[in-house]
Amino acid sequence: MTRLDADPQTDVESPSRQTPTPLLKAAGIAKTYRRGWRREPLEVLTDANLELFPGEIVGLVGENGSGKSTLMKILVGALDRDGGTLVRSGSFGYCPQEPILYERLTCDEHFELFGEAYRLDRMYVNRHRDEIYRLLGFETHRDTRVEELSGGTRAKLNLGLALLPDPDILLLDEPYAGFDWDTYLRFWDLAADRRNRGASVLIISHFVTDEERFDRVIHLREGATTR
Amino acid sequence: MNATLTLTRRYLTEYARRPINLVLLVVVPLIFVTLAAGAIADFAEVVGGLGDQDQLAAPTAGWAAGFIAGVAGLFHVLGSRRADRRLTLAGMGAARITVARLLSGVVLAVLAAVSAIGALALRTGMVDPVRTSIGTLMFGLLYLGLGVGIGAFVRNDVNGSLGVIFIWMLDVFLGPAMAGSDVWITRVFPSHYLTLLVLDAESGHSGPIGDLGWALVWTLGSIAIAALVFATATGRIGDLRTRSRSGWSRVRAGFRFGFRDYRRNVAMWVLLVFLPVFFITLSFWITPDEPTPVELTNDGVQQIEIVSMIDVHGAIMVPITIAFLAGLAGLFVVQGSMQADARLALAGFKTREILTARFGVIAIAALLTTGVSLAVTSVDFAAERWIGFMGGNILVALIYGMLGVLVGAVFGRLGGLYVMFLLPFIDVGLAQNVMFSASPPDWGLFLPARGAVKILTDAAFTTTFDQTSSLVLTAAWLVGIGVTTAVVFGRIARPKSV
């Protein structure tokens, strides 16, 4: 897992205009759900396009039901797309909208298990896990089972698992739902820190007030992206 | 070669600089053999071990040497694993480090053996010095391999020590010197043939390579596998952040946490304990003691035999209960974590690794279910052949455990619950039930438990195994359901192509 600090190709081809290579590029993404016995089509995405570059925080905004979460799931590989192309380079961490966790495992056990999944060294997992506990403020719950956690702490663990590998791309679907104000502010510090270290962060948001925190905003309307 | 020998010497120096190691290596065999040889030999004679008093004392030297070499092998590896990895990083090479560790380990095993042999010679003398000495040395090498293997595998000294002690206790106290050589399960214990060799007794079940051949296979195999495990563990290096964890490592982690998640489900334990007691015990109590005909094959001859209805009902309630519980385990283990498993797959687990881990949990659940059900059954019923009866029930449990996964994937959690409630009763309770008809109905041939229930019924009421075709049929069902389940699970949990 290497951090993409510069793009050698750009340096060679166009020294005067340095356009970095996107870490993620989606073009013409289309998705139609089929519902009920009659398999009636419900067109959710028709032409979604986006690029994520190193060192930026991008907001993905849109009305309820506009297909933001569907697009996010397609970007991480949780859902098949019906059309379009998708190229992703580098590691990624995904924080789903609803905390998807093992009910009877503790926070520590989640970090250990996901550390295996990310193929991380145990020492690294321990150190980075403690840093995440400290940043998001839920260290006292490290030995608590998920079924006994409050909604806010579940959301912290949900986000923490995405942050664990310190990935090149962070794909976060409303990660701060349930956070208190302090944690919400700390989240933005954390996102900015990742951005400053070269990561690309895509965040689905409903809040108008968040828009000033994004470097770029992508709007999703009627299944298509607009800038 | 020089580097390897230097490394070997350094390893031994490092070992010797911890005084307790030397004390253990020499004093424990001396004390153990001197004090315990006679008492253990007496005990072995009482509980039915092989050989006379002098012969029975001989393996005690091997046991002492084995124990010490096992512990030495364990700590020799465990305490310096990180340093060995660093040496690998520095360019020493995993193979060279492995050879050096094993060479120094062999020196330790020889020291332990010499100490134990000396103590035995002083304590009781030796009927056959050559046999006893070679056997004791082989004990040391065999357990050295086990200790090194465990040391390369476990992460802390307590777990490692428990592993060595547990294996040693089972091996010694259930081995041929204590329990004779007739119990089939003890034949797979590490020093079974080696003990017989030291006792100068023949097992009668060693086949063409003989007892000596098997003892050598165990001793050299143990060293070889230890070398392989150690080399793999030592060679597994990476940078501070990532390391190339093997698929097996992820399967183990998936299994460990999967089982932890499963065992914390209180409802599962309630079902597991109460249902067998309720179903099986009640079926014995409520059934009248009337004769009923059952079609059985005994020694190749198919015939109708008259048995008590209580026994038939009791015997058939076991697989019904097991099928129901194992099916629920399969259903809930996978359905309860399907979404989180899909997230785990996105994070880097392969779907086959997750499925293998889940199958592991289901297998444990199936075995637990079978164990509890059989324990409850054994209060009121004695099968003619317990092993066959147990085996047939385990097959039912495995089939239904996997069916639970498949049914859950197709019908979902709630729909699957109803299906898994009905299916065991239709299949095991009706289609394979010899209580309703001496011979189960033909349509039951197309249901999954036919073969397994025939195997367990055969074992419950006959003294010979006559169900080879049923075994093949069951194996076919197991493979079929296993493959289908893997495909369906893979389609659901696999990350989509990017």
XYZ file of C-alpha atoms in Angstrom:
725
model
C 0.000 0.000 0.000
C 1.748 3.115 -1.158
C 0.720 6.690 -0.942
C 0.426 8.420 -4.329
C 2.288 11.658 -3.801
C 2.935 12.491 -7.422
C 2.050 11.221 -10.810
C 5.124 10.311 -12.828
C 3.092 9.950 -16.018
C 1.885 13.529 -15.801
C 5.413 14.739 -15.196
C 6.619 13.073 -18.366
C 3.746 13.903 -20.672
C 2.902 17.419 -19.615
C 5.419 19.147 -17.399
C 3.629 22.451 -17.666
C 0.215 21.240 -16.529
C 0.354 18.715 -13.699
C -2.990 16.916 -13.554
C -2.816 14.062 -11.083
C -4.181 10.668 -11.986
C -7.483 9.985 -10.219
C -7.452 7.335 -7.534
C -10.992 6.482 -8.536
C -12.775 7.181 -11.798
C -16.398 6.276 -12.470
C -18.009 7.067 -15.818
C -21.564 6.567 -16.996
C -22.611 4.439 -14.016
C -26.154 3.129 -14.400
C -28.254 1.060 -12.039
C -31.835 -0.154 -12.171
C -33.468 -2.067 -9.325
C -36.195 -4.569 -10.113
C -38.907 -4.841 -7.503
C -41.717 -7.237 -6.695
C -42.900 -10.368 -8.449
C -43.382 -8.501 -11.692
C -39.801 -7.266 -11.576
C -40.850 -3.725 -12.280
C -37.843 -1.541 -13.036
C -36.860 1.345 -10.801
C -34.161 3.409 -12.460
C -31.877 4.851 -9.782
C -28.712 5.828 -11.623
C -28.558 6.715 -15.294
C -25.307 8.572 -15.804
C -23.201 9.038 -12.699
C -19.657 10.272 -13.222
C -17.009 11.163 -10.708
C -13.280 11.275 -10.201
C -11.429 11.318 -6.901
C -7.913 12.719 -6.734
C -5.297 12.483 -4.006
C -5.562 15.151 -1.334
C -9.177 16.251 -1.524
C -12.431 15.962 0.364
C -15.357 15.570 -2.001
C -18.997 15.819 -0.997
C -21.672 13.738 -2.690
C -25.005 15.426 -2.104
C -28.548 14.951 -3.329
C -32.123 14.522 -2.216
C -33.403 11.450 -0.404
C -33.619 8.564 -2.824
C -31.382 10.247 -5.390
C -29.089 7.206 -5.469
C -26.148 8.422 -3.367
C -25.853 5.245 -1.310
C -26.400 3.100 -4.395
C -23.551 4.899 -6.143
C -21.350 4.520 -3.069
C -22.077 0.782 -2.904
C -21.167 0.430 -6.572
C -17.927 2.352 -6.019
C -16.828 0.005 -3.214
C -18.011 -3.168 -4.959
C -20.923 -3.971 -2.666
C -23.374 -3.751 -5.564
C -23.230 -4.674 -9.245
C -23.694 -1.881 -11.757
C -25.746 -2.269 -14.918
C -23.586 0.015 -17.016
C -20.595 2.314 -17.030
C -16.939 1.915 -16.206
C -15.155 2.062 -12.886
C -11.414 2.203 -12.261
C -10.037 2.231 -8.746
C -6.399 2.239 -7.677
C -5.016 2.144 -4.174
C -6.543 0.841 -0.997
C -9.927 1.964 0.237
C -11.929 2.067 3.435
C -15.698 1.981 3.358
C -18.091 3.219 6.025
C -21.652 2.123 5.194
C -24.646 4.280 6.112
C -26.011 1.804 8.667
C -23.366 0.343 10.972
C -22.780 -3.167 9.629
C -21.190 -4.970 12.548
C -21.160 -8.272 14.418
C -23.629 -7.859 17.259
C -21.887 -10.049 19.800
C -18.281 -9.041 19.157
C -16.569 -6.236 21.066
C -14.939 -3.137 19.541
C -11.448 -4.581 20.065
C -12.485 -7.838 18.431
C -13.835 -5.952 15.426
C -10.535 -4.148 14.951
C -8.615 -7.406 15.226
C -10.857 -9.170 12.713
C -10.807 -6.321 10.204
C -7.043 -6.041 10.696
C -6.868 -9.611 9.369
C -9.083 -8.659 6.447
C -6.898 -5.660 5.556
C -3.826 -7.880 6.054
C -2.370 -5.483 8.614
C 0.405 -6.204 11.049
C -0.904 -6.813 14.560
C 1.330 -4.126 16.087
C 0.064 -1.637 13.552
C -3.543 -2.608 14.275
C -3.045 -2.134 18.007
C -1.415 1.265 17.616
C -3.790 2.592 15.032
C -6.831 1.214 16.859
C -5.833 3.107 19.998
C -5.385 6.273 17.962
C -8.883 5.859 16.499
C -10.307 5.290 19.991
C -8.639 8.486 21.139
C -9.660 10.578 18.145
C -13.294 9.507 18.200
C -13.507 9.206 21.978
C -14.807 5.696 22.620
C -11.887 3.941 24.283
C -13.962 3.114 27.352
C -16.125 0.897 25.128
C -13.294 -1.161 23.695
C -14.433 -4.323 25.527
C -18.140 -3.712 25.065
C -20.147 -5.857 22.682
C -21.826 -4.069 19.791
C -25.275 -5.159 21.007
C -24.640 -3.122 24.169
C -23.361 0.036 22.420
C -25.352 3.223 21.904
C -26.154 4.309 18.355
C -23.460 6.985 18.435
C -20.744 4.592 19.567
C -21.773 2.084 16.910
C -21.348 4.865 14.367
C -17.867 5.567 15.750
C -16.878 1.929 15.432
C -18.427 1.833 11.961
C -16.238 4.742 10.913
C -13.207 3.454 12.813
C -13.168 0.224 10.808
C -12.981 2.257 7.588
C -10.122 4.365 8.984
C -8.106 1.403 10.316
C -5.921 0.687 7.250
C -5.227 4.406 6.655
C -6.412 3.883 3.076
C -5.753 5.915 -0.045
C -9.482 6.383 -0.604
C -12.091 6.847 2.125
C -15.668 6.280 1.037
C -17.992 7.409 3.821
C -21.762 7.219 3.656
C -23.111 9.731 6.203
C -20.448 8.691 8.688
C -21.353 11.105 11.460
C -25.039 10.230 11.894
C -25.467 9.861 15.650
C -22.287 11.727 16.611
C -22.379 14.386 19.314
C -21.164 17.870 18.350
C -17.614 17.413 19.668
C -17.163 14.144 17.831
C -18.641 15.690 14.697
C -15.994 18.444 14.813
C -13.253 15.914 15.532
C -14.414 13.918 12.528
C -13.804 16.884 10.265
C -10.356 17.439 11.744
C -9.644 13.806 11.070
C -10.910 14.018 7.481
C -8.797 17.108 6.882
C -5.762 15.347 8.312
C -6.249 12.410 5.932
C -6.701 14.813 3.028
C -3.508 16.671 3.964
C -1.631 13.388 3.970
C -2.708 12.694 0.401
C -5.806 10.586 0.808
C -8.994 11.136 -1.138
C -12.160 11.333 0.938
C -15.673 11.019 -0.511
C -18.469 11.814 1.914
C -22.195 11.511 1.407
C -23.884 14.336 3.249
C -27.304 15.876 3.754
C -26.150 18.991 5.577
C -25.945 22.258 3.690
C -23.550 23.489 6.365
C -21.073 20.756 5.436
C -20.638 22.097 1.942
C -18.056 24.669 2.970
C -15.908 21.877 4.387
C -15.659 20.108 1.028
C -13.033 20.892 -1.576
C -15.525 19.901 -4.243
C -19.175 18.961 -4.261
C -20.827 16.528 -6.647
C -24.611 16.739 -6.910
C -26.701 13.728 -7.800
C -30.030 14.576 -9.448
C -32.417 12.199 -11.197
C -29.772 9.541 -11.445
C -27.059 11.721 -12.949
C -24.219 13.725 -11.447
C -23.836 17.466 -11.915
C -21.156 19.797 -10.580
C 26.977 -24.157 6.826
C 29.240 -22.162 9.127
C 26.550 -19.558 9.615
C 24.041 -22.273 10.507
C 26.394 -23.823 13.062
C 27.193 -20.431 14.537
C 23.527 -19.717 14.812
C 22.931 -23.118 16.432
C 25.644 -22.419 18.993
C 24.229 -18.974 19.734
C 20.782 -20.421 20.197
C 22.118 -22.950 22.691
C 24.077 -20.266 24.515
C 20.980 -18.114 24.713
C 19.019 -21.079 26.063
C 21.675 -21.978 28.645
C 21.902 -18.406 29.923
C 18.482 -18.804 31.435
C 19.276 -20.994 34.463
C 15.766 -22.328 34.849
C 16.072 -23.941 31.415
C 19.009 -26.032 32.505
C 17.307 -26.989 35.731
C 14.248 -28.129 33.799
C 16.319 -29.993 31.281
C 18.229 -32.133 33.754
C 16.482 -32.087 37.093
C 12.904 -32.686 35.985
C 13.632 -35.940 34.138
C 15.673 -37.097 37.110
C 12.940 -36.327 39.610
C 10.141 -37.528 37.384
C 11.709 -40.873 36.612
C 13.136 -41.425 40.059
C 9.969 -40.620 41.940
C 7.263 -41.454 39.471
C 8.454 -44.438 37.471
C 7.464 -46.989 40.068
C 4.148 -45.388 40.955
C 3.139 -44.952 37.331
C 4.076 -48.496 36.532
C 1.916 -49.725 39.432
C -0.958 -47.567 38.274
C -0.592 -48.770 34.706
C -0.687 -52.383 35.820
C -3.887 -51.776 37.778
C -5.725 -49.991 34.957
C -4.859 -52.568 32.354
C -1.691 -51.433 30.669
C 0.483 -53.812 28.690
C 3.589 -55.586 29.880
C 5.024 -56.498 33.234
C 6.374 -54.219 35.969
C 9.887 -53.782 34.518
C 8.598 -53.108 31.027
C 6.061 -50.612 32.284
C 8.759 -48.547 33.937
C 10.726 -48.174 30.691
C 8.456 -45.638 28.915
C 8.542 -43.320 31.928
C 11.995 -42.189 30.759
C 10.502 -41.461 27.345
C 7.600 -39.581 28.860
C 9.936 -37.421 30.918
C 12.246 -36.781 27.977
C 9.263 -36.075 25.761
C 7.716 -33.607 28.147
C 10.932 -31.699 28.687
C 11.867 -31.699 25.020
C 8.351 -30.525 24.136
C 8.487 -27.645 26.603
C 12.043 -26.826 25.523
C 11.006 -26.820 21.858
C 8.060 -24.586 22.672
C 10.017 -21.924 24.553
C 12.982 -22.221 22.241
C 10.763 -20.940 19.450
C 8.160 -18.858 21.241
C 10.489 -16.507 23.082
C 12.488 -15.523 20.057
C 10.032 -15.529 17.198
C 10.221 -11.799 16.592
C 13.995 -11.800 16.793
C 14.119 -14.686 14.327
C 11.880 -12.740 11.960
C 14.194 -9.795 12.271
C 17.106 -12.068 11.406
C 15.173 -13.160 8.340
C 14.660 -9.513 7.413
C 18.378 -8.971 7.839
C 18.990 -11.629 5.206
C 19.714 -14.778 7.207
C 17.038 -16.800 5.387
C 14.168 -18.707 6.943
C 15.588 -22.117 5.944
C 18.905 -21.513 7.697
C 17.208 -20.245 10.841
C 14.885 -23.251 10.829
C 17.774 -25.709 10.542
C 19.645 -23.947 13.356
C 16.602 -23.953 15.608
C 16.014 -27.650 14.970
C 19.676 -28.573 15.455
C 19.832 -26.764 18.776
C 16.474 -28.323 19.675
C 17.837 -31.791 18.915
C 20.763 -31.133 21.271
C 18.274 -30.217 23.986
C 16.178 -33.322 23.293
C 19.275 -35.522 23.519
C 20.234 -33.918 26.837
C 16.736 -34.532 28.199
C 16.821 -38.142 26.986
C 20.255 -38.806 28.493
C 19.122 -37.360 31.793
C 15.971 -39.489 31.815
C 17.764 -42.676 30.804
C 20.338 -42.124 33.544
C 17.611 -41.657 36.108
C 15.791 -44.801 34.962
C 19.007 -46.824 35.095
C 19.575 -45.670 38.661
C 15.989 -46.116 39.734
C 14.868 -49.469 38.318
C 17.547 -50.575 35.912
C 16.780 -51.394 32.309
C 15.591 -54.747 30.979
C 16.588 -53.828 27.439
C 18.996 -50.822 27.505
C 19.297 -50.399 23.724
C 15.558 -50.479 23.112
C 14.871 -48.155 26.050
C 17.596 -45.675 25.083
C 16.611 -45.434 21.437
C 12.937 -45.246 22.367
C 13.568 -42.491 24.919
C 15.535 -40.486 22.394
C 12.716 -40.890 19.879
C 10.272 -39.652 22.516
C 12.430 -36.574 22.942
C 12.577 -35.902 19.195
C 8.868 -36.557 18.705
C 7.913 -34.067 21.400
C 10.558 -31.608 20.310
C 8.755 -31.467 16.964
C 5.400 -31.039 18.693
C 6.772 -28.273 20.931
C 8.411 -26.389 18.062
C 5.278 -26.781 15.937
C 3.057 -25.436 18.706
C 5.549 -22.649 19.465
C 5.492 -21.493 15.866
C 1.719 -21.548 15.857
C 0.518 -20.011 19.153
C 0.976 -16.422 20.313
C 1.529 -16.741 24.037
C 3.361 -19.037 26.398
C 0.278 -20.044 28.426
C -1.609 -21.318 25.390
C 1.511 -23.043 24.128
C 2.191 -24.722 27.464
C -1.420 -25.849 27.705
C -1.121 -27.332 24.229
C 1.992 -29.342 25.086
C 0.636 -30.450 28.477
C -2.750 -31.429 27.052
C -1.244 -33.528 24.257
C 1.257 -35.123 26.641
C -1.427 -36.027 29.187
C -3.738 -37.563 26.613
C -0.864 -39.373 24.986
C 0.551 -40.810 28.209
C -2.535 -41.503 30.283
C -4.618 -42.929 27.455
C -1.675 -44.599 25.748
C -1.041 -48.344 25.529
C 1.046 -48.443 28.707
C -1.958 -47.272 30.705
C -4.997 -48.283 28.740
C -3.807 -51.132 26.528
C -3.856 -50.874 22.747
C -7.409 -51.973 21.987
C -9.086 -48.581 22.127
C -9.054 -47.437 18.496
C -9.008 -43.702 19.197
C -5.712 -43.974 21.080
C -4.026 -45.331 17.957
C -3.768 -41.810 16.567
C -1.960 -40.468 19.626
C 1.633 -39.404 18.905
C 3.530 -41.960 20.941
C 1.146 -44.915 20.620
C 3.483 -47.076 18.525
C 6.606 -45.712 20.161
C 5.329 -46.736 23.601
C 4.529 -50.225 22.326
C 8.007 -50.389 20.874
C 9.594 -49.466 24.196
C 7.336 -51.953 25.979
C 8.424 -54.623 23.490
C 4.763 -55.364 22.824
C 3.124 -55.735 19.431
C 0.113 -53.646 18.516
C -1.313 -56.068 15.965
C -2.683 -53.178 13.930
C 0.389 -51.577 12.428
C 0.069 -53.014 8.905
C 3.029 -53.650 6.612
C 5.387 -51.023 8.047
C 5.131 -52.414 11.560
C 5.197 -50.662 14.923
C 8.754 -49.447 14.359
C 7.751 -47.972 11.011
C 4.863 -46.033 12.548
C 7.021 -44.850 15.437
C 9.565 -43.511 12.928
C 6.820 -41.920 10.815
C 5.551 -40.080 13.898
C 8.991 -39.018 15.085
C 10.379 -37.857 11.741
C 6.993 -36.531 10.611
C 6.729 -34.452 13.749
C 10.160 -32.912 13.119
C 9.397 -32.340 9.433
C 6.041 -30.667 10.071
C 7.570 -28.568 12.839
C 10.272 -27.428 10.420
C 7.661 -26.526 7.835
C 5.464 -24.621 10.289
C 8.455 -22.843 11.795
C 9.911 -21.891 8.412
C 6.541 -20.560 7.276
C 6.058 -18.542 10.447
C 9.598 -17.174 10.387
C 9.520 -16.355 6.707
C 6.293 -14.406 7.071
C 7.672 -10.903 7.144
C 6.458 -7.590 5.950
C 6.710 -3.887 6.594
C 5.357 -2.298 9.731
C 1.936 -1.675 8.283
C 1.036 -4.655 6.162
C 2.023 -8.235 6.261
C 1.201 -10.960 3.803
C -1.178 -12.864 6.000
C -2.057 -16.245 4.581
C -5.577 -17.216 3.666
C -5.397 -19.789 6.441
C -4.661 -17.033 8.952
C -7.807 -15.213 7.872
C -9.839 -18.428 8.016
C -8.632 -18.962 11.583
C -9.491 -15.407 12.562
C -12.883 -15.708 10.885
C -13.549 -18.972 12.687
C -12.368 -17.657 16.052
C -14.544 -14.582 15.977
C -17.411 -16.410 14.292
C -17.496 -18.966 17.077
C -17.187 -16.238 19.693
C -20.170 -14.469 18.164
C -22.083 -17.753 18.065
C -21.358 -18.868 21.618
C -22.458 -15.494 22.996
C -25.939 -16.159 21.676
C -27.826 -17.207 24.793
C -30.842 -18.439 22.830
C -28.619 -20.938 21.049
C -27.438 -22.462 24.342
C -30.964 -22.687 25.665
C -32.028 -24.522 22.517
C -28.955 -26.687 22.586
C -29.504 -27.946 26.103
C -33.250 -27.958 26.556
C -34.405 -29.245 23.227
C -32.514 -32.561 23.330
C -33.546 -33.142 26.935
C -37.139 -32.304 26.167
C -37.492 -34.104 22.827
C -35.458 -37.197 23.457
C -36.224 -37.867 27.098
C -39.900 -37.263 26.556
C -39.993 -39.600 23.578
C -38.609 -42.389 25.763
C -41.120 -41.679 28.521
C -44.231 -41.463 26.410
C -43.646 -44.430 24.133
C -45.301 -47.712 25.170
C -43.080 -50.719 25.505
C -44.595 -52.576 22.559
C -42.775 -54.708 19.980
C -42.464 -53.200 16.520
C -40.967 -54.599 13.283
C -37.930 -52.929 11.738
C -36.266 -53.876 8.470
C -32.540 -54.330 9.129
C -29.549 -55.756 7.323
C -27.431 -57.870 9.595
C -24.243 -59.425 8.296
C -25.449 -58.933 4.723
C -28.840 -60.535 5.312
C -31.894 -58.318 5.048
C -34.557 -59.271 7.562
C -37.377 -57.962 9.709
C -36.487 -57.837 13.370
C -38.793 -57.144 16.287
C -37.531 -54.477 18.690
C -39.062 -52.357 21.412
C -40.946 -49.291 20.222
C -39.287 -47.296 22.995
C -35.892 -47.967 21.515
C -37.010 -47.191 17.975
C -38.621 -43.932 19.022
C -35.655 -42.946 21.151
C -33.195 -43.765 18.395
C -35.082 -41.824 15.713
C -35.687 -38.790 17.920
C -31.937 -38.252 18.111
C -31.428 -37.431 14.398
C -34.696 -35.457 14.306
C -33.481 -33.251 17.150
C -29.999 -32.997 15.699
C -31.254 -32.145 12.198
C -33.465 -29.426 13.630
C -30.765 -27.879 15.837
C -27.942 -28.173 13.308
C -30.189 -26.677 10.633
C -30.970 -23.724 12.875
C -27.256 -23.318 13.630
C -26.452 -23.251 9.906
C -29.261 -20.801 9.292
C -28.425 -18.364 12.076
C -24.628 -18.535 11.934
C -24.672 -17.346 8.342
C -27.828 -15.240 8.254
C -26.921 -13.480 11.498
C -23.719 -12.168 10.005
C -24.388 -12.078 6.272
C -24.204 -8.293 5.932
C -21.171 -7.968 8.154
C -19.527 -10.840 6.235
C -20.131 -8.992 2.976
C -18.407 -5.957 4.538
C -15.557 -8.190 5.640
C -15.271 -9.409 2.047
C -15.039 -5.804 0.863
C -12.283 -5.215 3.411
C -10.200 -8.067 2.046
C -11.453 -11.482 3.119
C -12.074 -13.872 0.253
C -15.585 -15.326 0.251
C -14.217 -18.860 0.378
C -12.281 -17.930 3.530
C -15.408 -16.553 5.177
C -17.428 -19.597 4.134
C -14.761 -21.999 5.410
C -14.748 -20.172 8.756
C -18.549 -20.275 8.898
C -18.593 -23.981 8.018
C -16.108 -24.483 10.860
C -18.468 -22.813 13.320
C -21.396 -24.817 11.973
C -19.383 -28.044 12.269
C -18.637 -27.224 15.923
C -22.307 -26.424 16.494
C -23.291 -29.671 14.774
C -20.864 -31.682 16.900
C -22.035 -29.966 20.098
C -25.625 -30.683 19.197
C -24.799 -34.293 18.444
C -22.824 -34.668 21.653
C -25.591 -33.290 23.858
C -28.263 -35.351 22.084
C -26.251 -38.548 22.353
C -25.483 -37.903 26.008
C -29.190 -37.490 26.714
C -30.003 -40.606 24.692
C -27.428 -42.731 26.465
C -29.404 -42.456 29.707
C -32.274 -44.531 28.289
C -30.891 -46.316 25.273
C -27.848 -48.382 24.335
C -27.016 -48.708 20.660
C -25.521 -51.972 19.468
C -22.649 -50.003 17.904
C -22.153 -46.576 19.448
C -19.486 -45.442 16.995
C -21.737 -46.114 14.008
C -24.727 -44.556 15.752
C -22.644 -41.493 16.568
C -21.244 -41.329 13.028
C -24.685 -41.532 11.427
C -25.939 -38.741 13.650
C -22.907 -36.576 12.921
C -23.606 -37.012 9.202
C -27.213 -35.900 9.768
C -25.895 -32.878 11.681
C -23.436 -31.909 8.941
C -26.014 -32.305 6.170
C -28.574 -30.203 7.992
C -26.003 -27.652 9.146
C -25.132 -26.947 5.523
C -28.774 -27.118 4.464
C -29.461 -24.377 7.018
C -26.913 -22.161 5.256
C -28.456 -22.877 1.864
C -32.053 -22.448 3.003
C -31.146 -19.160 4.718
C -29.496 -17.863 1.564
C -32.574 -18.697 -0.506
C -35.455 -17.910 1.888
C -33.878 -15.393 4.256
C -33.816 -15.515 8.055
C -37.505 -15.792 8.858
C -38.564 -17.834 5.839
C -35.591 -20.086 6.440
C -36.644 -20.639 10.040
C -39.991 -22.088 8.958
C -38.405 -24.202 6.251
C -35.831 -25.538 8.691
C -38.600 -26.307 11.135
C -40.515 -28.379 8.600
C -37.764 -30.068 6.632
C -36.251 -32.207 9.443
C -39.678 -33.492 10.422
C -40.647 -34.335 6.853
C -37.299 -35.899 6.038
C -36.053 -37.541 9.234
C -39.351 -37.696 11.112
C -41.536 -39.079 8.317
C -39.596 -40.144 5.242
C -36.887 -42.055 7.114
C -38.811 -43.100 10.205
C -38.906 -46.846 10.773
C -41.480 -46.423 13.541
C -44.285 -45.813 11.084
C -43.268 -48.540 8.713
C -40.778 -51.369 9.073
C -39.167 -50.061 5.919
C -39.150 -46.279 5.266
C -41.178 -45.109 2.237
C -39.607 -44.990 -1.218
C -40.123 -41.248 -1.647
C -37.754 -40.698 1.231
C -34.952 -41.846 -1.055
C -34.914 -38.369 -2.579
C -34.482 -36.578 0.730
C -31.065 -35.782 2.224
C -31.078 -37.847 5.422
C -31.912 -41.246 3.874
C -28.382 -42.647 3.922
C -27.357 -41.206 7.280
C -30.504 -42.426 9.064
C -30.059 -45.915 7.600
C -26.478 -45.905 8.911
C -27.512 -44.924 12.420
C -30.511 -47.276 12.491
C -28.259 -50.084 11.365
C -25.800 -49.195 14.134
C -28.568 -48.894 16.723
C -29.933 -52.402 16.226
C -27.338 -54.583 14.482
C -23.839 -55.696 15.300
C -22.332 -55.448 11.802
C -21.928 -52.537 9.364
C -23.919 -53.198 6.193
C -24.569 -49.707 4.879
C -21.799 -48.936 2.402
C -24.277 -47.735 -0.214
C -25.903 -45.464 2.375
C -22.498 -44.023 3.177
C -21.876 -43.282 -0.504
C -25.340 -41.725 -0.819
C -24.689 -39.513 2.210
C -21.283 -38.473 0.910
C -22.912 -37.496 -2.388
C -25.488 -35.385 -0.530
C -22.782 -33.731 1.549
C -20.701 -32.848 -1.498
C -23.769 -31.698 -3.443
C -25.105 -29.479 -0.691
C -21.620 -28.201 0.135
C -20.889 -27.151 -3.447
C -24.340 -25.591 -3.937
C -24.022 -23.710 -0.656
C -20.564 -22.434 -1.580
C -21.829 -21.180 -4.943
C -24.915 -19.472 -3.464
C -22.964 -17.927 -0.587
C -20.234 -16.755 -2.961
C -22.795 -15.037 -5.191
C -24.225 -13.145 -2.220
C -21.072 -12.152 -0.344
C -18.521 -11.772 -3.140
C -17.442 -8.157 -3.840
C -18.632 -7.051 -7.252
C -16.117 -6.507 -10.014
C -14.684 -3.016 -10.345
